[in-house]
Amino acid sequence: QELIRGYVLKNFTGERNGQRARALLLVFRGPDAIDRVHKVVGHIVHERTSGETIRDTYGDYITDESGKVTYFEPAVISAFGSESVEQGLKLWSEFSDRDGGILDGAITYAEGAKVEKTLVLIKPDNFKFPNIRPGGVIEVFSRTGLSIVGFKVHRMSVAQAEEFYGPVLPVLEEKLGAGKGRNAWEDVVEFMSGGRPSAVSGDQRTNPGTEKCIALVYQGEDAVRKIREVLGPTDPSKAPPGSIRREFGQTIMVNAAHASDSAENAQREMGIIQVDENNLKALIESTYGRQ
């Protein structure tokens, strides 16, 4: 615990090279969640490098001849008891309004740099069963060298999906005709939200959908172009080897991820998804009650 404490104080506080430290908080929920996460995270064992757990694979520490630890990297920080989990989540919730959302001031850039934000959606086809696909997609995007400044697990409502993909409707109608184009557009909305516009009404349109996606905001120089190059074209069969859609996509619709095609559209899409919304506090309060 002393090593963890020292690591947090050194790496999670203050600034380094003029930049604030960033961390990604993941909250897992489900049967025996604490124990199951504990088993996956594991411990750092100096003599073993089997790669069976996260820390076994990515964690490390080095000792000198006297046994003193001179280098320590735990890979992830996680609490392993119900009381410590509750305490930690309540603490993060307390500061979530200030430290969550989109981290606009976390990264510094050279004067005159063409800095953009762009939105990526990791689509519902990556969440049909427990797998490493979402992490694989994020890993490929990391090749761009851009920074993640926003992250949200989201269930898109039918109304949000209609607005998000609204510009696609006239394109499909022009290409396929009014009837077939509308039907193809509704397929997209249903794929992203779980509800078909022509089959839902009232509160069903605005309630969170049944399909899950991850929204990420990437920031950096020429971000829109860099992300779309790594993503590949809409049709996975036409995407180059190594691109996300070639490696993870299946069809023109089921193609792993979406990325904004311009900085202006990124702003529009982020507004629809509300990436900067603080949904952590509501989650913690619904679990443990208001503080």
mmCIF file of C-alpha atoms in Angstrom:
data_model
loop_
_atom_site.group_PDB
_atom_site.id
_atom_site.type_symbol
_atom_site.label_atom_id
_atom_site.label_comp_id
_atom_site.label_asym_id
_atom_site.label_seq_id
_atom_site.Cartn_x
_atom_site.Cartn_y
_atom_site.Cartn_z
ATOM 1 C CA GLN A 1 0.000 0.000 0.000
ATOM 2 C CA GLU A 2 2.883 2.364 0.688
ATOM 3 C CA LEU A 3 4.176 1.811 -2.849
ATOM 4 C CA ILE A 4 0.716 2.558 -4.270
ATOM 5 C CA ARG A 5 0.429 5.694 -2.146
ATOM 6 C CA GLY A 6 3.800 6.968 -3.315
ATOM 7 C CA TYR A 7 2.952 6.168 -6.925
ATOM 8 C CA VAL A 8 -0.323 8.113 -6.767
ATOM 9 C CA LEU A 9 1.271 11.150 -5.128
ATOM 10 C CA LYS A 10 4.053 11.199 -7.701
ATOM 11 C CA ASN A 11 2.057 10.540 -10.861
ATOM 12 C CA PHE A 12 -1.493 11.763 -10.221
ATOM 13 C CA THR A 13 -0.835 15.164 -8.669
ATOM 14 C CA GLY A 14 0.582 18.451 -9.887
ATOM 15 C CA GLU A 15 1.895 19.015 -13.391
ATOM 16 C CA ARG A 16 4.626 17.445 -15.452
ATOM 17 C CA ASN A 17 6.134 19.348 -18.377
ATOM 18 C CA GLY A 18 3.340 21.867 -17.992
ATOM 19 C CA GLN A 19 0.578 19.258 -18.288
ATOM 20 C CA ARG A 20 -1.860 17.996 -15.684
ATOM 21 C CA ALA A 21 -1.963 14.294 -14.970
ATOM 22 C CA ARG A 22 -4.854 12.409 -16.581
ATOM 23 C CA ALA A 23 -6.428 9.157 -15.430
ATOM 24 C CA LEU A 24 -9.281 7.069 -16.795
ATOM 25 C CA LEU A 25 -11.802 5.928 -14.189
ATOM 26 C CA LEU A 26 -13.679 2.736 -15.066
ATOM 27 C CA VAL A 27 -16.627 1.585 -12.951
ATOM 28 C CA PHE A 28 -17.644 -2.051 -13.319
ATOM 29 C CA ARG A 29 -21.013 -3.320 -12.156
ATOM 30 C CA GLY A 30 -22.341 -6.862 -11.956
ATOM 31 C CA PRO A 31 -22.389 -10.046 -9.863
ATOM 32 C CA ASP A 32 -19.220 -10.390 -7.747
ATOM 33 C CA ALA A 33 -17.762 -7.377 -9.569
ATOM 34 C CA ILE A 34 -15.128 -6.588 -6.934
ATOM 35 C CA ASP A 35 -13.792 -10.136 -6.768
ATOM 36 C CA ARG A 36 -13.826 -10.594 -10.534
ATOM 37 C CA VAL A 37 -11.957 -7.327 -11.127
ATOM 38 C CA HIS A 38 -9.480 -8.299 -8.409
ATOM 39 C CA LYS A 39 -8.692 -11.568 -10.181
ATOM 40 C CA VAL A 40 -8.189 -9.838 -13.526
ATOM 41 C CA VAL A 41 -6.013 -7.060 -12.079
ATOM 42 C CA GLY A 42 -3.884 -9.464 -10.036
ATOM 43 C CA HIS A 43 -0.679 -8.675 -8.192
ATOM 44 C CA ILE A 44 2.817 -7.769 -9.291
ATOM 45 C CA VAL A 45 4.982 -10.819 -8.707
ATOM 46 C CA HIS A 46 8.650 -10.164 -9.316
ATOM 47 C CA GLU A 47 9.514 -13.693 -10.360
ATOM 48 C CA ARG A 48 6.556 -14.339 -12.668
ATOM 49 C CA THR A 49 5.899 -12.948 -16.131
ATOM 50 C CA SER A 50 3.206 -15.312 -17.388
ATOM 51 C CA GLY A 51 0.841 -12.534 -18.470
ATOM 52 C CA GLU A 52 -2.179 -14.064 -16.749
ATOM 53 C CA THR A 53 -3.361 -10.775 -15.206
ATOM 54 C CA ILE A 54 -3.153 -7.076 -16.042
ATOM 55 C CA ARG A 55 -0.385 -6.429 -13.545
ATOM 56 C CA ASP A 56 1.403 -9.599 -14.560
ATOM 57 C CA THR A 57 1.466 -8.252 -18.108
ATOM 58 C CA TYR A 58 1.858 -4.492 -17.721
ATOM 59 C CA GLY A 59 3.003 -3.962 -14.134
ATOM 60 C CA ASP A 60 6.611 -4.001 -13.020
ATOM 61 C CA TYR A 61 8.988 -3.174 -10.235
ATOM 62 C CA ILE A 62 12.762 -3.186 -9.900
ATOM 63 C CA THR A 63 14.754 -3.608 -6.723
ATOM 64 C CA ASP A 64 18.369 -2.882 -5.912
ATOM 65 C CA GLU A 65 20.768 -5.309 -4.258
ATOM 66 C CA SER A 66 19.381 -4.502 -0.827
ATOM 67 C CA GLY A 67 15.825 -5.286 -1.909
ATOM 68 C CA LYS A 68 14.687 -1.660 -1.960
ATOM 69 C CA VAL A 69 12.191 -0.900 -4.726
ATOM 70 C CA THR A 70 13.703 1.613 -7.148
ATOM 71 C CA TYR A 71 11.017 1.450 -9.847
ATOM 72 C CA PHE A 72 7.322 0.692 -9.454
ATOM 73 C CA GLU A 73 4.547 0.594 -12.059
ATOM 74 C CA PRO A 74 1.255 -1.024 -10.968
ATOM 75 C CA ALA A 75 -0.428 -0.545 -14.391
ATOM 76 C CA VAL A 76 -3.830 0.047 -12.783
ATOM 77 C CA ILE A 77 -5.095 1.198 -9.404
ATOM 78 C CA SER A 78 -8.030 -0.757 -8.009
ATOM 79 C CA ALA A 79 -9.711 -1.279 -4.641
ATOM 80 C CA PHE A 80 -10.397 -4.856 -3.585
ATOM 81 C CA GLY A 81 -12.822 -4.541 -0.663
ATOM 82 C CA SER A 82 -16.401 -3.280 -0.617
ATOM 83 C CA GLU A 83 -15.662 -0.555 1.943
ATOM 84 C CA SER A 84 -12.613 0.766 0.105
ATOM 85 C CA VAL A 85 -14.478 0.630 -3.219
ATOM 86 C CA GLU A 86 -17.333 2.675 -1.760
ATOM 87 C CA GLN A 87 -14.925 5.142 -0.177
ATOM 88 C CA GLY A 88 -12.983 5.578 -3.406
ATOM 89 C CA LEU A 89 -16.023 5.987 -5.637
ATOM 90 C CA LYS A 90 -17.575 8.546 -3.303
ATOM 91 C CA LEU A 91 -14.311 10.499 -3.339
ATOM 92 C CA TRP A 92 -14.132 10.499 -7.145
ATOM 93 C CA SER A 93 -17.800 11.484 -7.282
ATOM 94 C CA GLU A 94 -17.174 14.443 -4.996
ATOM 95 C CA PHE A 95 -14.664 15.926 -7.437
ATOM 96 C CA SER A 96 -16.292 14.720 -10.664
ATOM 97 C CA ASP A 97 -17.926 18.051 -11.525
ATOM 98 C CA ARG A 98 -14.538 19.752 -11.455
ATOM 99 C CA ASP A 99 -12.249 17.030 -12.772
ATOM 100 C CA GLY A 100 -14.503 15.034 -15.113
ATOM 101 C CA GLY A 101 -16.044 15.697 -18.496
ATOM 102 C CA ILE A 102 -13.869 16.914 -21.360
ATOM 103 C CA LEU A 103 -10.419 17.915 -20.113
ATOM 104 C CA ASP A 104 -9.854 21.039 -22.159
ATOM 105 C CA GLY A 105 -6.879 22.367 -20.230
ATOM 106 C CA ALA A 106 -5.030 19.124 -19.596
ATOM 107 C CA ILE A 107 -2.769 19.195 -22.668
ATOM 108 C CA THR A 108 -0.488 22.005 -23.800
ATOM 109 C CA TYR A 109 0.532 22.539 -27.415
ATOM 110 C CA ALA A 110 3.056 24.643 -29.251
ATOM 111 C CA GLU A 111 1.916 28.124 -30.170
ATOM 112 C CA GLY A 112 0.182 28.123 -33.543
ATOM 113 C CA ALA A 113 -0.525 24.386 -33.540
ATOM 114 C CA LYS A 114 -3.680 23.344 -35.408
ATOM 115 C CA VAL A 115 -5.372 21.626 -32.479
ATOM 116 C CA GLU A 116 -8.709 19.887 -33.043
ATOM 117 C CA LYS A 117 -11.105 17.726 -31.102
ATOM 118 C CA THR A 118 -12.854 14.837 -32.784
ATOM 119 C CA LEU A 119 -15.423 12.305 -31.649
ATOM 120 C CA VAL A 120 -15.127 8.541 -31.930
ATOM 121 C CA LEU A 121 -17.928 6.085 -31.182
ATOM 122 C CA ILE A 122 -17.009 2.469 -30.584
ATOM 123 C CA LYS A 123 -20.163 0.890 -31.955
ATOM 124 C CA PRO A 124 -22.532 -1.651 -30.342
ATOM 125 C CA ASP A 125 -21.197 -4.601 -32.362
ATOM 126 C CA ASN A 126 -18.161 -4.553 -30.064
ATOM 127 C CA PHE A 127 -20.282 -5.232 -26.966
ATOM 128 C CA LYS A 128 -22.397 -8.226 -27.920
ATOM 129 C CA PHE A 129 -20.414 -10.444 -25.535
ATOM 130 C CA PRO A 130 -17.415 -9.990 -23.203
ATOM 131 C CA ASN A 131 -14.335 -9.553 -25.379
ATOM 132 C CA ILE A 132 -11.230 -7.436 -25.961
ATOM 133 C CA ARG A 133 -12.496 -5.719 -29.119
ATOM 134 C CA PRO A 134 -13.189 -2.285 -27.526
ATOM 135 C CA GLY A 135 -9.682 -2.221 -26.085
ATOM 136 C CA GLY A 136 -8.251 -3.372 -29.402
ATOM 137 C CA VAL A 137 -9.984 -0.541 -31.244
ATOM 138 C CA ILE A 138 -8.705 2.029 -28.732
ATOM 139 C CA GLU A 139 -5.206 0.576 -29.015
ATOM 140 C CA VAL A 140 -5.196 1.086 -32.790
ATOM 141 C CA PHE A 141 -6.426 4.665 -32.388
ATOM 142 C CA SER A 142 -3.522 5.263 -29.994
ATOM 143 C CA ARG A 143 -1.161 4.970 -32.971
ATOM 144 C CA THR A 144 -2.223 8.488 -33.937
ATOM 145 C CA GLY A 145 -0.403 9.947 -30.930
ATOM 146 C CA LEU A 146 -3.510 11.949 -30.052
ATOM 147 C CA SER A 147 -4.730 12.393 -26.484
ATOM 148 C CA ILE A 148 -8.023 11.128 -25.069
ATOM 149 C CA VAL A 149 -9.653 14.069 -23.286
ATOM 150 C CA GLY A 150 -13.188 12.687 -22.960
ATOM 151 C CA PHE A 151 -14.666 9.226 -22.379
ATOM 152 C CA LYS A 152 -18.230 8.104 -21.809
ATOM 153 C CA VAL A 153 -20.118 4.819 -21.896
ATOM 154 C CA HIS A 154 -23.394 5.712 -23.558
ATOM 155 C CA ARG A 155 -26.722 4.195 -24.531
ATOM 156 C CA MET A 156 -28.025 6.305 -27.386
ATOM 157 C CA SER A 157 -31.751 7.026 -27.372
ATOM 158 C CA VAL A 158 -33.737 6.735 -30.591
ATOM 159 C CA ALA A 159 -34.119 10.525 -30.631
ATOM 160 C CA GLN A 160 -30.365 11.015 -30.258
ATOM 161 C CA ALA A 161 -29.630 8.481 -32.995
ATOM 162 C CA GLU A 162 -32.111 10.201 -35.323
ATOM 163 C CA GLU A 163 -30.434 13.558 -34.741
ATOM 164 C CA PHE A 164 -26.927 12.110 -34.900
ATOM 165 C CA TYR A 165 -27.534 10.349 -38.218
ATOM 166 C CA GLY A 166 -29.981 12.928 -39.563
ATOM 167 C CA PRO A 167 -27.566 14.149 -42.279
ATOM 168 C CA VAL A 168 -27.296 10.574 -43.589
ATOM 169 C CA LEU A 169 -31.019 10.275 -44.409
ATOM 170 C CA PRO A 170 -31.132 12.510 -47.519
ATOM 171 C CA VAL A 171 -27.940 10.884 -48.808
ATOM 172 C CA LEU A 172 -29.454 7.407 -48.545
ATOM 173 C CA GLU A 173 -32.765 8.548 -50.045
ATOM 174 C CA GLU A 174 -30.972 10.096 -53.001
ATOM 175 C CA LYS A 175 -28.875 6.975 -53.507
ATOM 176 C CA LEU A 176 -31.517 4.294 -52.878
ATOM 177 C CA GLY A 177 -34.814 6.100 -53.370
ATOM 178 C CA ALA A 178 -37.165 7.461 -50.719
ATOM 179 C CA GLY A 179 -38.548 4.144 -49.453
ATOM 180 C CA LYS A 180 -35.386 2.045 -49.448
ATOM 181 C CA GLY A 181 -33.300 4.978 -48.276
ATOM 182 C CA ARG A 182 -35.575 5.598 -45.311
ATOM 183 C CA ASN A 183 -35.546 1.904 -44.435
ATOM 184 C CA ALA A 184 -31.734 1.770 -44.575
ATOM 185 C CA TRP A 185 -31.532 4.856 -42.354
ATOM 186 C CA GLU A 186 -33.875 3.287 -39.813
ATOM 187 C CA ASP A 187 -31.614 0.216 -39.828
ATOM 188 C CA VAL A 188 -28.720 2.444 -38.759
ATOM 189 C CA VAL A 189 -30.753 4.143 -36.022
ATOM 190 C CA GLU A 190 -31.939 0.771 -34.725
ATOM 191 C CA PHE A 191 -28.417 -0.647 -34.790
ATOM 192 C CA MET A 192 -27.107 2.245 -32.698
ATOM 193 C CA SER A 193 -30.024 2.630 -30.267
ATOM 194 C CA GLY A 194 -31.941 -0.639 -30.305
ATOM 195 C CA GLY A 195 -35.172 1.068 -31.392
ATOM 196 C CA ARG A 196 -36.670 1.651 -34.821
ATOM 197 C CA PRO A 197 -38.014 5.201 -35.329
ATOM 198 C CA SER A 198 -41.201 4.005 -37.022
ATOM 199 C CA ALA A 199 -41.890 1.560 -34.189
ATOM 200 C CA VAL A 200 -41.364 3.735 -31.093
ATOM 201 C CA SER A 201 -43.162 6.765 -29.711
ATOM 202 C CA GLY A 202 -43.471 8.917 -26.614
ATOM 203 C CA ASP A 203 -40.943 8.319 -23.852
ATOM 204 C CA GLN A 204 -39.493 5.389 -25.771
ATOM 205 C CA ARG A 205 -37.897 7.879 -28.136
ATOM 206 C CA THR A 206 -35.956 9.727 -25.449
ATOM 207 C CA ASN A 207 -35.209 6.923 -22.983
ATOM 208 C CA PRO A 208 -31.684 5.458 -23.049
ATOM 209 C CA GLY A 209 -31.492 2.779 -25.711
ATOM 210 C CA THR A 210 -30.712 -0.892 -25.301
ATOM 211 C CA GLU A 211 -27.434 -0.766 -27.244
ATOM 212 C CA LYS A 212 -24.154 0.333 -25.678
ATOM 213 C CA CYS A 213 -21.331 2.310 -27.225
ATOM 214 C CA ILE A 214 -18.263 4.162 -25.979
ATOM 215 C CA ALA A 215 -17.801 7.806 -26.906
ATOM 216 C CA LEU A 216 -14.232 9.118 -26.908
ATOM 217 C CA VAL A 217 -12.984 12.621 -27.579
ATOM 218 C CA TYR A 218 -9.505 12.771 -29.098
ATOM 219 C CA GLN A 219 -7.524 15.991 -29.174
ATOM 220 C CA GLY A 220 -4.380 17.046 -30.955
ATOM 221 C CA GLU A 221 -2.971 18.479 -34.135
ATOM 222 C CA ASP A 222 -4.957 17.513 -37.237
ATOM 223 C CA ALA A 223 -7.019 15.135 -35.104
ATOM 224 C CA VAL A 224 -9.900 14.599 -37.553
ATOM 225 C CA ARG A 225 -7.665 13.434 -40.402
ATOM 226 C CA LYS A 226 -5.434 11.259 -38.227
ATOM 227 C CA ILE A 227 -8.357 9.418 -36.649
ATOM 228 C CA ARG A 228 -10.127 8.824 -39.956
ATOM 229 C CA GLU A 229 -6.954 7.512 -41.578
ATOM 230 C CA VAL A 230 -6.550 4.890 -38.864
ATOM 231 C CA LEU A 231 -10.272 4.088 -38.953
ATOM 232 C CA GLY A 232 -10.434 3.383 -42.688
ATOM 233 C CA PRO A 233 -13.303 3.805 -45.187
ATOM 234 C CA THR A 234 -16.920 2.933 -44.379
ATOM 235 C CA ASP A 235 -16.816 -0.399 -46.234
ATOM 236 C CA PRO A 236 -14.498 -2.778 -44.320
ATOM 237 C CA SER A 237 -13.799 -4.750 -47.501
ATOM 238 C CA LYS A 238 -12.233 -1.617 -49.009
ATOM 239 C CA ALA A 239 -10.293 -0.615 -45.902
ATOM 240 C CA PRO A 240 -6.515 -1.136 -45.892
ATOM 241 C CA PRO A 241 -4.988 -3.932 -43.789
ATOM 242 C CA GLY A 242 -4.263 -2.788 -40.257
ATOM 243 C CA SER A 243 -7.063 -0.217 -40.216
ATOM 244 C CA ILE A 244 -9.767 -0.540 -37.592
ATOM 245 C CA ARG A 245 -12.589 -1.250 -40.001
ATOM 246 C CA ARG A 246 -10.572 -3.849 -41.898
ATOM 247 C CA GLU A 247 -9.577 -5.656 -38.708
ATOM 248 C CA PHE A 248 -12.796 -5.284 -36.695
ATOM 249 C CA GLY A 249 -15.565 -4.359 -39.157
ATOM 250 C CA GLN A 250 -18.009 -6.701 -40.866
ATOM 251 C CA THR A 251 -20.341 -4.668 -43.089
ATOM 252 C CA ILE A 252 -20.888 -1.053 -44.119
ATOM 253 C CA MET A 253 -23.118 -0.585 -41.058
ATOM 254 C CA VAL A 254 -21.473 -3.018 -38.637
ATOM 255 C CA ASN A 255 -18.041 -1.474 -39.057
ATOM 256 C CA ALA A 256 -16.629 -1.190 -35.528
ATOM 257 C CA ALA A 257 -16.481 2.578 -35.042
ATOM 258 C CA HIS A 258 -17.625 6.013 -36.147
ATOM 259 C CA ALA A 259 -15.415 9.089 -36.401
ATOM 260 C CA SER A 260 -16.408 12.678 -37.114
ATOM 261 C CA ASP A 261 -15.602 13.864 -40.636
ATOM 262 C CA SER A 262 -14.865 17.466 -39.632
ATOM 263 C CA ALA A 263 -14.139 19.517 -36.533
ATOM 264 C CA GLU A 264 -17.516 21.216 -36.964
ATOM 265 C CA ASN A 265 -19.378 17.911 -37.102
ATOM 266 C CA ALA A 266 -17.416 16.726 -34.085
ATOM 267 C CA GLN A 267 -18.816 19.631 -32.075
ATOM 268 C CA ARG A 268 -22.344 18.874 -33.286
ATOM 269 C CA GLU A 269 -22.032 15.174 -32.468
ATOM 270 C CA MET A 270 -20.465 15.768 -29.052
ATOM 271 C CA GLY A 271 -23.410 17.999 -28.209
ATOM 272 C CA ILE A 272 -25.873 15.250 -29.118
ATOM 273 C CA ILE A 273 -24.045 12.566 -27.133
ATOM 274 C CA GLN A 274 -23.293 15.000 -24.279
ATOM 275 C CA VAL A 275 -19.832 13.601 -23.693
ATOM 276 C CA ASP A 276 -19.159 16.207 -21.007
ATOM 277 C CA GLU A 277 -22.184 15.093 -18.964
ATOM 278 C CA ASN A 278 -21.334 14.024 -15.416
ATOM 279 C CA ASN A 279 -23.139 10.699 -15.140
ATOM 280 C CA LEU A 280 -20.708 9.343 -12.543
ATOM 281 C CA LYS A 281 -22.274 11.278 -9.682
ATOM 282 C CA ALA A 282 -25.766 9.985 -10.491
ATOM 283 C CA LEU A 283 -24.441 6.424 -10.691
ATOM 284 C CA ILE A 284 -22.683 6.636 -7.326
ATOM 285 C CA GLU A 285 -25.680 8.291 -5.655
ATOM 286 C CA SER A 286 -28.048 5.644 -7.017
ATOM 287 C CA THR A 287 -25.767 2.946 -5.600
ATOM 288 C CA TYR A 288 -24.785 4.398 -2.227
ATOM 289 C CA GLY A 289 -27.245 7.256 -1.704
ATOM 290 C CA ARG A 290 -26.593 10.984 -1.560
ATOM 291 C CA GLN A 291 -23.694 12.111 0.595
#
